[in-house]
Coordinates of C-alpha atoms in Angstrom, one line a residue:
D1 CA 84.0 103.9 95.2
R2 CA 83.3 107.2 94.1
P3 CA 80.3 108.9 93.4
V4 CA 79.3 109.5 90.5
D5 CA 78.9 113.6 88.9
W6 CA 76.2 112.8 86.5
A7 CA 75.8 116.4 85.1
A8 CA 79.4 116.8 84.5
I9 CA 79.0 113.5 81.6
R10 CA 76.1 114.9 80.6
R11 CA 78.5 118.6 80.5
Q12 CA 80.7 116.5 78.4
A13 CA 79.1 114.5 76.1
E14 CA 77.8 117.9 75.6
L15 CA 81.0 119.5 74.2
C16 CA 81.2 116.5 72.3
N17 CA 78.5 116.9 70.3
R18 CA 79.8 120.0 69.6
V19 CA 83.6 118.8 68.6
G20 CA 82.2 116.2 66.6
A21 CA 80.3 117.6 64.0
Y22 CA 83.0 120.7 64.5
A23 CA 85.2 117.8 63.1
A24 CA 83.5 115.9 60.9
A25 CA 82.5 118.7 58.6
H26 CA 86.2 119.5 58.2
G27 CA 86.2 116.2 57.2
V28 CA 87.6 115.3 60.7
T29 CA 86.9 111.6 62.5
F30 CA 86.2 113.2 66.4
C31 CA 86.8 110.1 69.4
Y32 CA 86.6 109.8 73.0
N33 CA 88.5 107.6 74.6
P34 CA 87.0 106.4 77.7
H35 CA 89.4 105.2 80.6
A36 CA 89.2 103.8 84.0
Y37 CA 89.5 106.4 86.5
T38 CA 87.6 109.3 84.9
D39 CA 84.3 110.2 85.1
V40 CA 83.8 108.0 81.8
A41 CA 84.5 104.2 82.9
T42 CA 82.1 102.3 83.9
A43 CA 79.9 100.3 82.3
E44 CA 77.6 102.2 83.3
E45 CA 79.2 105.6 83.0
V46 CA 80.1 104.9 78.9
D47 CA 75.9 103.7 78.3
F48 CA 74.6 107.6 79.7
F49 CA 78.0 109.3 77.7
A50 CA 76.9 107.0 74.4
G51 CA 73.5 108.1 75.0
H52 CA 74.6 111.6 74.6
T53 CA 76.0 112.1 72.3
D54 CA 75.2 111.8 68.1
P55 CA 76.9 107.9 67.0
E56 CA 77.5 110.0 63.9
T57 CA 79.4 112.4 64.6
V58 CA 81.8 111.5 67.9
K59 CA 83.2 108.0 67.7
L60 CA 84.9 105.7 70.6
C61 CA 88.2 105.1 71.4
L62 CA 87.6 101.5 73.7
D63 CA 90.8 100.2 75.1
C64 CA 90.4 96.8 76.3
G65 CA 93.2 97.4 79.3
H66 CA 91.2 100.9 80.7
A67 CA 87.8 99.2 80.1
T68 CA 89.1 96.0 82.5
L69 CA 90.6 97.8 85.3
A70 CA 86.5 100.0 85.9
G71 CA 85.7 96.5 86.0
V72 CA 83.7 96.5 82.5
D73 CA 83.6 93.2 80.3
P74 CA 86.2 94.6 77.3
I75 CA 84.4 91.5 75.0
A76 CA 81.0 93.1 75.8
Q77 CA 82.1 97.0 75.5
L78 CA 83.2 95.6 72.3
E79 CA 80.7 94.3 71.5
T80 CA 77.8 96.6 72.4
Y81 CA 79.3 99.8 69.9
I82 CA 81.0 98.2 67.7
G83 CA 79.0 100.4 65.4
R84 CA 81.0 103.6 66.9
V85 CA 84.5 102.1 66.8
A86 CA 86.7 104.5 64.6
Y87 CA 90.0 103.4 67.0
I88 CA 91.2 100.8 69.6
H89 CA 93.9 100.4 72.5
L90 CA 94.8 97.2 73.2
K91 CA 96.1 96.3 76.4
D92 CA 97.0 94.0 78.9
V93 CA 96.6 94.1 82.8
D94 CA 98.5 92.6 86.0
P95 CA 97.0 90.2 86.5
T96 CA 98.5 91.1 90.6
V97 CA 96.2 94.7 90.2
E98 CA 93.2 94.8 93.6
K99 CA 90.2 95.3 91.6
N100 CA 89.4 97.8 94.1
A101 CA 92.3 98.9 95.4
P102 CA 94.5 99.3 92.0
L103 CA 97.7 100.7 91.0
F104 CA 96.3 104.2 89.5
G105 CA 97.6 104.8 86.0
R106 CA 100.4 103.4 84.3
R107 CA 101.5 100.7 86.4
S108 CA 99.0 98.3 85.7
F109 CA 99.6 96.6 82.5
V110 CA 101.8 94.5 81.0
P111 CA 103.0 93.2 78.2
L112 CA 100.0 91.1 75.6
G113 CA 99.7 88.1 76.8
F114 CA 100.8 88.2 80.0
G115 CA 97.6 89.5 81.9
T116 CA 94.4 89.1 82.8
V117 CA 92.6 90.7 79.7
N118 CA 91.4 88.2 76.5
V119 CA 93.1 89.5 73.7
K120 CA 92.9 87.1 71.2
G121 CA 89.2 86.7 72.3
Y122 CA 88.5 91.0 72.1
L123 CA 90.5 90.3 68.0
K124 CA 88.3 87.9 66.9
V125 CA 85.8 90.7 68.1
L126 CA 87.1 92.9 65.8
Q127 CA 87.4 91.1 63.1
A128 CA 84.2 88.5 62.9
H129 CA 82.6 92.6 62.3
G130 CA 84.5 93.7 60.2
Y131 CA 87.3 96.3 61.2
E132 CA 89.7 98.3 59.3
G133 CA 90.8 100.7 61.3
F134 CA 93.7 101.1 63.2
A135 CA 94.5 99.2 66.7
C136 CA 97.8 100.3 68.9
V137 CA 99.5 98.4 72.0
G138 CA 100.3 99.9 74.5
M139 CA 103.3 99.7 76.4
P140 CA 102.8 102.2 79.5
P141 CA 105.4 100.6 82.6
P142 CA 105.4 97.9 84.0
C143 CA 106.1 97.4 80.6
A144 CA 108.9 100.3 80.1
E145 CA 110.7 98.3 83.2
I146 CA 111.6 95.3 81.3
N147 CA 112.3 98.8 78.3
D148 CA 110.1 100.4 76.1
Y149 CA 112.0 97.6 72.8
E150 CA 111.6 94.5 74.6
S151 CA 107.8 94.9 75.7
A152 CA 107.3 96.0 72.3
A153 CA 108.3 92.9 71.3
I154 CA 107.0 90.4 73.4
S155 CA 103.5 91.8 72.4
R156 CA 103.9 91.8 69.3
M157 CA 105.1 87.9 69.3
Y158 CA 102.0 87.1 71.0
L159 CA 99.9 89.1 68.1
K160 CA 101.6 87.0 66.1
L161 CA 102.1 83.9 67.3
N162 CA 98.5 83.5 69.1
C163 CA 96.3 86.1 67.0
H164 CA 97.9 85.4 63.7
L165 CA 98.8 89.4 63.2

């Protein structure tokens, strides 16, 4: 329920355009990562940011977990921006997190398959569009309360058994 600072988002977009152009000139892909609890989180904010950045030099790192926490349908977001996606973060959201009062940050996530994100559907969209880039599985706490190794093993098993990866 925070007020949106459209001027701040516009400034971020302008800076990202400069950084993206510089990176491209040096053979580097620049990615912007919309995150819950930041200036660019909601669907409206991401749309505004994307509309003010160069799609050729400012790519996106989408995160299905952070999109979910921001009230965004991660699959719809992915479909909208698939042409700009250069990197993916896969996270699952703790089903006990209240939408209006979420636990900030890393404590909002669980191993893949234990939360509310349709990870399998998300991966199907990537595959349907021929995505060949990288995807990183996030292992933040409370995953770490299990421990990093077990959390990663659970997520890996989910991907293997349910997504055939």
